[in-house]
Coordinates of C-alpha atoms in Angstrom, one line a residue:
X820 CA -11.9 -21.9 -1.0
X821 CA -10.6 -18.9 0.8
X822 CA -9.6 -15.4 -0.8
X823 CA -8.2 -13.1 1.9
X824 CA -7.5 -8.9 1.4
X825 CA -4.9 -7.3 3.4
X826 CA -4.9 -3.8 3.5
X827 CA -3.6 -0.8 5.6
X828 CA -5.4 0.5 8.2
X829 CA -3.4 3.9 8.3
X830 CA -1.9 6.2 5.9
X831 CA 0.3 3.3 4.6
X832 CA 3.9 2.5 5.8
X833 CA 2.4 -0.3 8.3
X834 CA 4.3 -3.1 7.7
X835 CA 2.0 -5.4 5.0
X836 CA 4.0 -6.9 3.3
X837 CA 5.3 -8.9 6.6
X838 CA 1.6 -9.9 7.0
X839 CA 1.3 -10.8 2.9
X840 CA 4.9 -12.4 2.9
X841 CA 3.5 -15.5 6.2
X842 CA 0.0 -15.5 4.5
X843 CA 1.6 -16.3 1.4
X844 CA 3.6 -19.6 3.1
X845 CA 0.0 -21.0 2.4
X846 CA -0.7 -19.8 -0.8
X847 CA -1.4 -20.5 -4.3
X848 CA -1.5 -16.8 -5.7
X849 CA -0.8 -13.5 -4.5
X850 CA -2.7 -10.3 -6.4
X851 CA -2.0 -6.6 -6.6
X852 CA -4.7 -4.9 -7.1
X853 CA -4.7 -1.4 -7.3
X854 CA -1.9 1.7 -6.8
X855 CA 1.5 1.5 -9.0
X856 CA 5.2 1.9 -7.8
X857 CA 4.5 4.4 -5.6
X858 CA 4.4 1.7 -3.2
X859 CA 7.1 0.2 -1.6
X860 CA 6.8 -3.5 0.5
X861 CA 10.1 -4.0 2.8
X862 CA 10.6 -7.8 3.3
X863 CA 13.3 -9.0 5.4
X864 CA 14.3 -12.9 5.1
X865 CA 16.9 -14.2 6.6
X866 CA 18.5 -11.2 7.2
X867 CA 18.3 -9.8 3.9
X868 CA 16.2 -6.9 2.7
X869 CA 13.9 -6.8 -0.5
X870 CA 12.0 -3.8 -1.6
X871 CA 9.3 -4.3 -4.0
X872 CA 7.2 -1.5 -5.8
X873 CA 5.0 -3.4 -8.3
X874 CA 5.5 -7.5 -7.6
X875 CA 3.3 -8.9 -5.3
X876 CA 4.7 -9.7 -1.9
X877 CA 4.4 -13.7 -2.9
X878 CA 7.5 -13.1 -5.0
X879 CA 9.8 -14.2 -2.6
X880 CA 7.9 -17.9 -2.2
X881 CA 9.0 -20.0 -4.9
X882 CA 5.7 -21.9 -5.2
X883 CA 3.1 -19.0 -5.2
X884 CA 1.8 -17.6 -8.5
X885 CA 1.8 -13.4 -8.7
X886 CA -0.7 -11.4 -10.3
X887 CA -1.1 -7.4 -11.5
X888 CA -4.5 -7.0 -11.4
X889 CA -5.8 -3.9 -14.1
X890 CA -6.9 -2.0 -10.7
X891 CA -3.0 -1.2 -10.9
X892 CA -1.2 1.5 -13.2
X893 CA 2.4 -0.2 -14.4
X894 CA 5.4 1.1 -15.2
X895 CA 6.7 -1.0 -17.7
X896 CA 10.4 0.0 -17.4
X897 CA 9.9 -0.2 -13.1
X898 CA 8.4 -3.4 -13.5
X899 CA 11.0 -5.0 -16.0
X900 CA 13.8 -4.1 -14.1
X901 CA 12.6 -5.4 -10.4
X902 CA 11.9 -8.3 -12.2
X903 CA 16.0 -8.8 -13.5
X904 CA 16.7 -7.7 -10.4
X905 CA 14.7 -10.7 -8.2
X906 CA 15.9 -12.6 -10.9
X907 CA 19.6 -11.6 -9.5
X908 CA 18.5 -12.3 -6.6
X909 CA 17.6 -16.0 -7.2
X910 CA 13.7 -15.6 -7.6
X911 CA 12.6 -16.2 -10.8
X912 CA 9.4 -14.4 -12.2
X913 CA 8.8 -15.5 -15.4
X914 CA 5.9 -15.5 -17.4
X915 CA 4.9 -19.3 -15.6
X916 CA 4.9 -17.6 -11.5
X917 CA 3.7 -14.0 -13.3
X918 CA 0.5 -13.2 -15.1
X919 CA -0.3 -9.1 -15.4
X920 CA -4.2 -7.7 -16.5
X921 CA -4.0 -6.6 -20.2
X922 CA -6.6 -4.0 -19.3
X923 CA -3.8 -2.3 -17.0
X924 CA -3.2 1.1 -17.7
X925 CA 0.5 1.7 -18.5
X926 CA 2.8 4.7 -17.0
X927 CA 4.4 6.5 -20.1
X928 CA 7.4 9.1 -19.5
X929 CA 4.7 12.0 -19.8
X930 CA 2.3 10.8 -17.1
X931 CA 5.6 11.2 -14.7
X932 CA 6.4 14.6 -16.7
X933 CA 2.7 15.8 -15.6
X934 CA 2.8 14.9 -12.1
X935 CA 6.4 16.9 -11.4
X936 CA 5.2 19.4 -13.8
X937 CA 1.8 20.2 -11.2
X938 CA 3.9 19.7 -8.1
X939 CA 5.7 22.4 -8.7
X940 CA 3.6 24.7 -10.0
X941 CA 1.5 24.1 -6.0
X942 CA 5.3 25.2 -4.7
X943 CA 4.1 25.6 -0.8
X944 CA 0.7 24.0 -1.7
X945 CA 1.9 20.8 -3.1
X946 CA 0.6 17.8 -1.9
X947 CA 3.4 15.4 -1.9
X948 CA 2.9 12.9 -4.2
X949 CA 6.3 10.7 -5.3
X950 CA 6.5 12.1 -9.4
X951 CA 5.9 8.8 -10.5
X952 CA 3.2 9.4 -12.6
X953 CA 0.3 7.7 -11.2
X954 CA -2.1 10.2 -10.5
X955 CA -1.4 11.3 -14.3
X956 CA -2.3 7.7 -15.4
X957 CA -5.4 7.1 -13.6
X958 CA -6.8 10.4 -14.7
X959 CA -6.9 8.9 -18.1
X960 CA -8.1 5.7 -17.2
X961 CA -11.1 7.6 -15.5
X962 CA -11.7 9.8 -19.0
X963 CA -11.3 6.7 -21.1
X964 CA -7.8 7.4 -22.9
X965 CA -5.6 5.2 -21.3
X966 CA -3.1 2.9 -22.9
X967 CA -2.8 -0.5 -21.4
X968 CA -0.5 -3.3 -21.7
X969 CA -2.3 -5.0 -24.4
X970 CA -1.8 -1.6 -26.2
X971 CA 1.7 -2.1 -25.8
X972 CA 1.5 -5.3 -27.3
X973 CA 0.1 -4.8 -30.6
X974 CA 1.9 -2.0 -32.8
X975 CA -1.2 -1.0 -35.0
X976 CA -3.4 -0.6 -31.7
X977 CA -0.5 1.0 -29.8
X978 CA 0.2 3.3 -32.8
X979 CA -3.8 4.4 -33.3
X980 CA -3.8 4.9 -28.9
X981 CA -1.2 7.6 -29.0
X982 CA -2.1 9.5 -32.1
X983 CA -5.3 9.8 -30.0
X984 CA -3.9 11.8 -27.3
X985 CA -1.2 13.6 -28.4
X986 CA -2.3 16.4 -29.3
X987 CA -4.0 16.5 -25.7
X988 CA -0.6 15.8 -24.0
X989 CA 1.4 17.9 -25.9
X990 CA -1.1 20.8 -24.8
X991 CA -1.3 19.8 -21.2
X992 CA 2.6 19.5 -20.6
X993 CA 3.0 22.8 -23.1
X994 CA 0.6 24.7 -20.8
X995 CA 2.5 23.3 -17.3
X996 CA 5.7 24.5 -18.7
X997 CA 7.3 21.2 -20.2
X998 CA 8.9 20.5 -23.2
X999 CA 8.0 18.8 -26.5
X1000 CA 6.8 15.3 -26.3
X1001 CA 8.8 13.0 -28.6
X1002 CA 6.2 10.5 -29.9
X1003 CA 8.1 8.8 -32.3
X1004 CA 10.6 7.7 -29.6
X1005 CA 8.1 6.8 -27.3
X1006 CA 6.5 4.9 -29.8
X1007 CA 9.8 2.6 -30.1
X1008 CA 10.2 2.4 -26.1
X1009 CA 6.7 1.4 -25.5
X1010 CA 6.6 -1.4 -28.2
X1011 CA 10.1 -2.8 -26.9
X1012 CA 8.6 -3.1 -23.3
X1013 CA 5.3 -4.5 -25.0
X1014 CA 7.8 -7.2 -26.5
X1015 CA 8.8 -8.0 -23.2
X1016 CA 5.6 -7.9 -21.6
X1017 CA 3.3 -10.3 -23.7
X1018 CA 4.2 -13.7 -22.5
X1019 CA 3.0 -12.1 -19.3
X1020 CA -0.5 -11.0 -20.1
X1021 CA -3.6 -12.7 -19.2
X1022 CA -7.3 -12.2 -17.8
X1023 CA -6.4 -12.2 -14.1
X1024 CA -10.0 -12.2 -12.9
X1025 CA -10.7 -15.3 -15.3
X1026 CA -7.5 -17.1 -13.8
X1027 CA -8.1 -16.2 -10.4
X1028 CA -11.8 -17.5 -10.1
X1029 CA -10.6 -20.7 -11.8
X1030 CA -8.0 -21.0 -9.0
X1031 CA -10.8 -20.6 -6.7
X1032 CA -12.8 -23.2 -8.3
X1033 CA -9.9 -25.6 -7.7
X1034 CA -9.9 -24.9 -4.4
X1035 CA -6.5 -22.5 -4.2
X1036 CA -6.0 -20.3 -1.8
X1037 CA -6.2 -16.7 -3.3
X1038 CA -4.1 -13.2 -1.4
X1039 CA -5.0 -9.6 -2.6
X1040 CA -2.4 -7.3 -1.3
X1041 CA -3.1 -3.8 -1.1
X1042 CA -0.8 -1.0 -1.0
X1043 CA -0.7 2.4 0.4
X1044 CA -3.4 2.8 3.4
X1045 CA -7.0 3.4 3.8
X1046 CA -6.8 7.2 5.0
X1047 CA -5.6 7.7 1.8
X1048 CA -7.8 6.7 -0.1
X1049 CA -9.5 8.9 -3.7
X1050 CA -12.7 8.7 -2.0
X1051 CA -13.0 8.2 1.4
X1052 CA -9.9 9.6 2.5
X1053 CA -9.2 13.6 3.3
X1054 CA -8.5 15.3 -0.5
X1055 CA -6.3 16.4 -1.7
X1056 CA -4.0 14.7 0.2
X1057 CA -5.1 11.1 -0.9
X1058 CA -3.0 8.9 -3.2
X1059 CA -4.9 8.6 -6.8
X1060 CA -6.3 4.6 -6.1
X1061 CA -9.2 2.9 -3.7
X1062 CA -7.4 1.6 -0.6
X1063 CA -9.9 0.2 0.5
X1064 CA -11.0 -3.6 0.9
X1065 CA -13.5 -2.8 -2.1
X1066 CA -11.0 -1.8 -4.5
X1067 CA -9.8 -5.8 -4.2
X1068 CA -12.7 -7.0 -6.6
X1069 CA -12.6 -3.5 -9.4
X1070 CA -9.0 -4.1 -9.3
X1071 CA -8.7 -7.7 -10.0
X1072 CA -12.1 -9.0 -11.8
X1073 CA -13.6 -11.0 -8.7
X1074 CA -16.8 -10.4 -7.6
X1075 CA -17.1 -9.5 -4.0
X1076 CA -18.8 -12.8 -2.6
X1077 CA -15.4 -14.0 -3.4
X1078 CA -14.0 -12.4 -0.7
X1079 CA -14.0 -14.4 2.5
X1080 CA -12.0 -11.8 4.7
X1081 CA -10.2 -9.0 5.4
X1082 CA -7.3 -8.3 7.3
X1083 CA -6.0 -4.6 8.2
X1084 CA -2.4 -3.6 8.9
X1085 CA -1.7 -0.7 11.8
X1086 CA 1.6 -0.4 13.4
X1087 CA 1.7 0.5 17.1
X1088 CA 2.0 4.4 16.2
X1089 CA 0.9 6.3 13.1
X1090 CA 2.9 7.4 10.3
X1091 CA 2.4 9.9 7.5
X1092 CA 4.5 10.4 4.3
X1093 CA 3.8 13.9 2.8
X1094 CA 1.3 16.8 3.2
X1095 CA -2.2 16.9 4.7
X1096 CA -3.3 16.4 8.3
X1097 CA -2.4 14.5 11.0
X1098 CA -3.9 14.7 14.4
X1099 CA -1.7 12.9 16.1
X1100 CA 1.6 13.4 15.0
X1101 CA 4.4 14.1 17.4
X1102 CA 7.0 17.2 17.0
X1103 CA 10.7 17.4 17.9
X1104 CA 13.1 14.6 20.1
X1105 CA 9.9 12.8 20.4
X1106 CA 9.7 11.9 16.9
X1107 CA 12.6 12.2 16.1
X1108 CA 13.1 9.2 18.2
X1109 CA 10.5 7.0 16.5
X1110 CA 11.6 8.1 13.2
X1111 CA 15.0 6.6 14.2
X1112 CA 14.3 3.6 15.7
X1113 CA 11.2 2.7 13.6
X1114 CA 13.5 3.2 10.5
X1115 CA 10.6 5.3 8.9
X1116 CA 12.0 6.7 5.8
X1117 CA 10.1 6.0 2.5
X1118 CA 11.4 2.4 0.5
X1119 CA 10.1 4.3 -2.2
X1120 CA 11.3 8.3 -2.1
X1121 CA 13.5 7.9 1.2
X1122 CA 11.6 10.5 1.9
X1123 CA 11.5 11.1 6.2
X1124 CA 8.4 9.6 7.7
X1125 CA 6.4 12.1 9.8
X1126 CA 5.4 10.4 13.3
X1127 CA 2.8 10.3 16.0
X1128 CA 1.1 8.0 18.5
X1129 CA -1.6 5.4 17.7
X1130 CA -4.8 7.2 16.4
X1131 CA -7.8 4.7 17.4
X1132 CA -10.7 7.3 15.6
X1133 CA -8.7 6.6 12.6
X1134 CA -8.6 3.3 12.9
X1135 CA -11.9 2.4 13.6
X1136 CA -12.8 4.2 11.0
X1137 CA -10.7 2.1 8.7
X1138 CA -11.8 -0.8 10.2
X1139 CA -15.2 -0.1 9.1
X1140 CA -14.7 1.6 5.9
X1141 CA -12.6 -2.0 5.0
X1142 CA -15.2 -4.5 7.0
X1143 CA -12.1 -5.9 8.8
X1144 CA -12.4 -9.5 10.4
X1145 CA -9.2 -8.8 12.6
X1146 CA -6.3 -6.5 13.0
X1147 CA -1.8 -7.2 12.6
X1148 CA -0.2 -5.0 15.1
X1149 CA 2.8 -4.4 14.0
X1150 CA 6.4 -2.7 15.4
X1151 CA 5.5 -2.5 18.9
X1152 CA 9.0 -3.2 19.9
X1153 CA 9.6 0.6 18.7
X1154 CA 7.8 1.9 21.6
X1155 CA 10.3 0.1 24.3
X1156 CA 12.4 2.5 26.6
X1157 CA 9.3 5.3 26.5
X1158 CA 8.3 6.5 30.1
X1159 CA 4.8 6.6 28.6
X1160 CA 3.1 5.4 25.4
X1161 CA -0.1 8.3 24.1
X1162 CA -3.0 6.4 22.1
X1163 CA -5.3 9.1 20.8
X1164 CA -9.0 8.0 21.7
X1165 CA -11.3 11.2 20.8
X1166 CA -11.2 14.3 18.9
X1167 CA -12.6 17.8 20.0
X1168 CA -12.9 21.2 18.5
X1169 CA -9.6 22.9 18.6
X1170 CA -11.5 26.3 19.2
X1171 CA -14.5 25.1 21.0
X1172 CA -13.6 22.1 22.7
X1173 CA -16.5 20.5 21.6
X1174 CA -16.1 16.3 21.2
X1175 CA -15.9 15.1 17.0
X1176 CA -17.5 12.0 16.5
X1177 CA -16.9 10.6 13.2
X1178 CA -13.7 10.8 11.4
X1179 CA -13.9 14.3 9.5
X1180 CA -14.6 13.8 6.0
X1181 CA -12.7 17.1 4.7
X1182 CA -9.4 17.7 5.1
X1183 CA -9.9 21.5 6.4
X1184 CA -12.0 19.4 9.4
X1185 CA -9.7 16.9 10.2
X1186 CA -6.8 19.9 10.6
X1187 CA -8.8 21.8 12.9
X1188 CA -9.7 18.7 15.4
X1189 CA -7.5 18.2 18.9
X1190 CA -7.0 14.6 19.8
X1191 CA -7.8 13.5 23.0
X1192 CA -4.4 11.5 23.8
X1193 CA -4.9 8.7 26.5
X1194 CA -1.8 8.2 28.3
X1195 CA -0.7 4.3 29.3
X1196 CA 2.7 3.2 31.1
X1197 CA 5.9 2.2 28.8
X1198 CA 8.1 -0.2 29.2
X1199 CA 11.9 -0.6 29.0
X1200 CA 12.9 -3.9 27.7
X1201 CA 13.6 -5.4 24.7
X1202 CA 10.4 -7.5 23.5
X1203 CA 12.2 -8.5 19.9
X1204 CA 12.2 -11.9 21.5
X1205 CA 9.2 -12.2 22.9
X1206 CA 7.2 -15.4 21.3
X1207 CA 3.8 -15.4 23.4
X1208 CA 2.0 -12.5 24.8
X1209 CA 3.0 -13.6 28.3
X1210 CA 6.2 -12.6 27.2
X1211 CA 5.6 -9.2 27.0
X1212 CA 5.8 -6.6 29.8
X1213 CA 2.0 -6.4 31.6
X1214 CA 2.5 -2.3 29.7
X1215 CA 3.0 -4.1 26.6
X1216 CA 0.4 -6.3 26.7
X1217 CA -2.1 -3.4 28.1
X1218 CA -1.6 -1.8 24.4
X1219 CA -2.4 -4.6 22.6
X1220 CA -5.7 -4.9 25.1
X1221 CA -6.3 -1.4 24.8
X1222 CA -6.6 -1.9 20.6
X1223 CA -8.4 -4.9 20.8
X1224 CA -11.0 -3.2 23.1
X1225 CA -11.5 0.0 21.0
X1226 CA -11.8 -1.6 17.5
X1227 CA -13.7 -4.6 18.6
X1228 CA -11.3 -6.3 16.8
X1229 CA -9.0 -9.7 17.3
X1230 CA -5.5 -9.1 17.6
X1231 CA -4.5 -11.8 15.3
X1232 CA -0.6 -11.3 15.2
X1233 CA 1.9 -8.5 16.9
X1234 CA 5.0 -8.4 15.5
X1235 CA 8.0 -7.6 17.8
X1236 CA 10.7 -7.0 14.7
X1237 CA 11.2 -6.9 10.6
X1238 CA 11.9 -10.7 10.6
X1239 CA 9.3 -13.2 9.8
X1240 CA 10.1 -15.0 12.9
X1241 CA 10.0 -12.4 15.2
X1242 CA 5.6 -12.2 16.1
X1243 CA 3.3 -13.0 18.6
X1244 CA 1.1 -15.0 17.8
X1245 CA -0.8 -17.7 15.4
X1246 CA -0.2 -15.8 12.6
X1247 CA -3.1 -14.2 10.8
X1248 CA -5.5 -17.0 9.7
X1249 CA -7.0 -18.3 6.9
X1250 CA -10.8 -18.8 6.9
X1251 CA -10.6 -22.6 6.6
X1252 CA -8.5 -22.4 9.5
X1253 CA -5.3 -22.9 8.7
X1254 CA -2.6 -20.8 10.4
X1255 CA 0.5 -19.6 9.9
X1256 CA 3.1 -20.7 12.4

């Protein structure tokens, strides 16, 4: 049975967890699989707004089981308290709808120390990230000294993991200018949240195959986008995880024939939180205006989103980078009452002119191209309640074509608003065919 990834086809911001939050009407688990709670997923149901940083998107269906795959560094404290909190809220994710990797690295107080510590020593140079330590905590699950939940869990193992790297921390936040680490306290916090945590803890690979076995239908929801990603995207200014599509079977313990398809994210424009470059991006009243009406501040910093028209190079870069079997469009409905609408469709040279074909590979390259911006009609009315693509103005509906045309891609769904009623469209599909409507 089918097991579906949905990533982001941009620099993140695009609106997944809409696209997660109807697949999930049909599922029997949704997964995390990689980043931390530097990701933020805005849901709106019935009105009402939920941000989640480390849950899965399925949290808000009462019948889907949630996973934390050990592709994803946790927070113990973030992840307790959005817990209480949906608990609050009347969704209940206990130990029965929540299962979490015990190979997961854990955040510790010092990874977050680190990461604030470094961004401002770069002062003008700094990349951006949000402090929250995850860049810190993946660099020592690459060098083989991370703690993990089950560390957490066990107070001989927990106590033998961080007399192995303190003396390592203490010189690396000593030399950035922090202050003393207090072990012994840290040592206390960590063992209270591993109290907390180990009804919770499970193999999640193991659980998920067996839920494929049974026939369940499996979600893997990514976070952040695929131009950010370690690898593939421009560094430094990447987030510290795989993006990517890939990063769906490291991250959770499937192996990759178990993947049946992929979905990407893009909105209707481009968005970028941070540093780094950003061919397309807009300047002035002109994003100003998007920024405004798009509501594009960070759910996780509140941090202003910068903004620029659709960047099709990027995105079919991402869509082959991810393999994707069809695209979400998503916020269109931002773009009514523009004279015109830009889609950038080529880069050149900025000095010589010369056409780029490939997405640039280093971030020096990709801040010295020029985008070629095609210019197509706008529209002026409200589309929030359009329900068919015949609805939509003949420029709307030109957009959508002209995205469909340049990825190769089916549209599967545009959304024309933040509800989960308000799309265009089937819904995006599993691969046994059944839709969401």
């Amino acid at each position: 049975m089918p097991a579906v990834v949905v990533v982001g086809a941009q620099w993140g911001d695009e609106g997944k967890g809409k696209v997660v939050d109807a697949l999930a009407r049909d599922a029997h688990w949704v997964v995390r699989f990689q980043g931390g709670n530097n990701a933020g997923h805005t849901l709106v149901v019935d009105g009402r707004k939920h941000v989640l940083h480390l849950l899965p998107s399925g949290a808000l269906h009462a019948h889907v089981r949630c996973a934390i795959g050990p592709g994803v560094v946790l927070d113990p404290a973030v992840l307790l308290a959005e817990i209480d909190t949906m608990a609050r809220a009347g969704f209940d994710l206990g130990p029965a709808r929540l299962r979490i990797g015990g190979q997961t690295p854990v955040i510790l107080p010092f990874h977050r120390d680190i990461d604030r510590l470094r961004e401002d020593r770069l002062a003008e140079r700094r990349i951006g990230t949000t402090g929250r330590g995850i860049g810190p905590c993946y660099e020592d699950a690459v060098g083989r000294r991370a703690i993990t939940v089950h560390d957490l869990c066990q107070r001989d193992r927990l106590v033998r993991a961080l007399d192995r790297i303190a003396k390592d921390v203490e010189d690396l936040v000593g030399a950035l200018g922090g202050g003393p680490v207090d072990f012994d306290a840290l040592l206390l916090s960590s063992l209270a949240f591993g109290g907390r945590l180990l009804p919770f803890v499970d193999d999640v690979g193991a659980r998920l195959d067996e839920a494929l076995q049974r026939g369940e239908r499996v979600l893997l929801e990514g976070a952040q986008g695929t131009l950010l990603d370690v690898r593939h995207g421009t560094a430094p200014f990447v987030t510290s995880s795989h993006t990517i599509a890939g990063a769906a079977c490291t991250g959770t313990g499937l192996g990759p024939t178990r993947i049946d398809r992929v979905l990407g994210v893009t909105k209707a424009y481009a968005t970028r939180v941070g540093a780094g470059p950003f061919p397309t991006e807009m300047a002035g009243t002109e994003a100003e205006r998007l920024r405004e009406k798009g509501r594009e501040f960070g759910a996780t910093t509140g941090r202003p989103r910068r903004c620029g028209w659709l960047d099709l190079v990027a995105l079919r870069h991402a869509a082959r980078l991810n393999g994707l079997s069809g695209l979400f469009l998503n916020k269109i409905d931002v773009l009514s009452g523009l004279e015109r609408v830009g889609v950038g469709v080529a880069y050149r040279d900025r000095e010589t002119g010369a056409a780029i074909g490939d997405y640039p590979g280093h971030a020096d390259d990709l801040a010295a191209v020029e985008p070629v911006i095609e210019w197509l009609p706008g529209w002026s009315e409200d589309i929030s309640g359009a329900r068919t693509l015949a609805d939509l103005p003949a420029a709307a509906r030109a957009l959508v074509e002209r995205v469909a045309h340049a990825t190769g891609l089916p549209i599967e769904t545009v959304s024309v608003g933040p509800g989960r009623e308000e799309s265009i469209g089937a819904g995006p599909r599993w691969p046994d065919g059944r839709a969401v409507v």
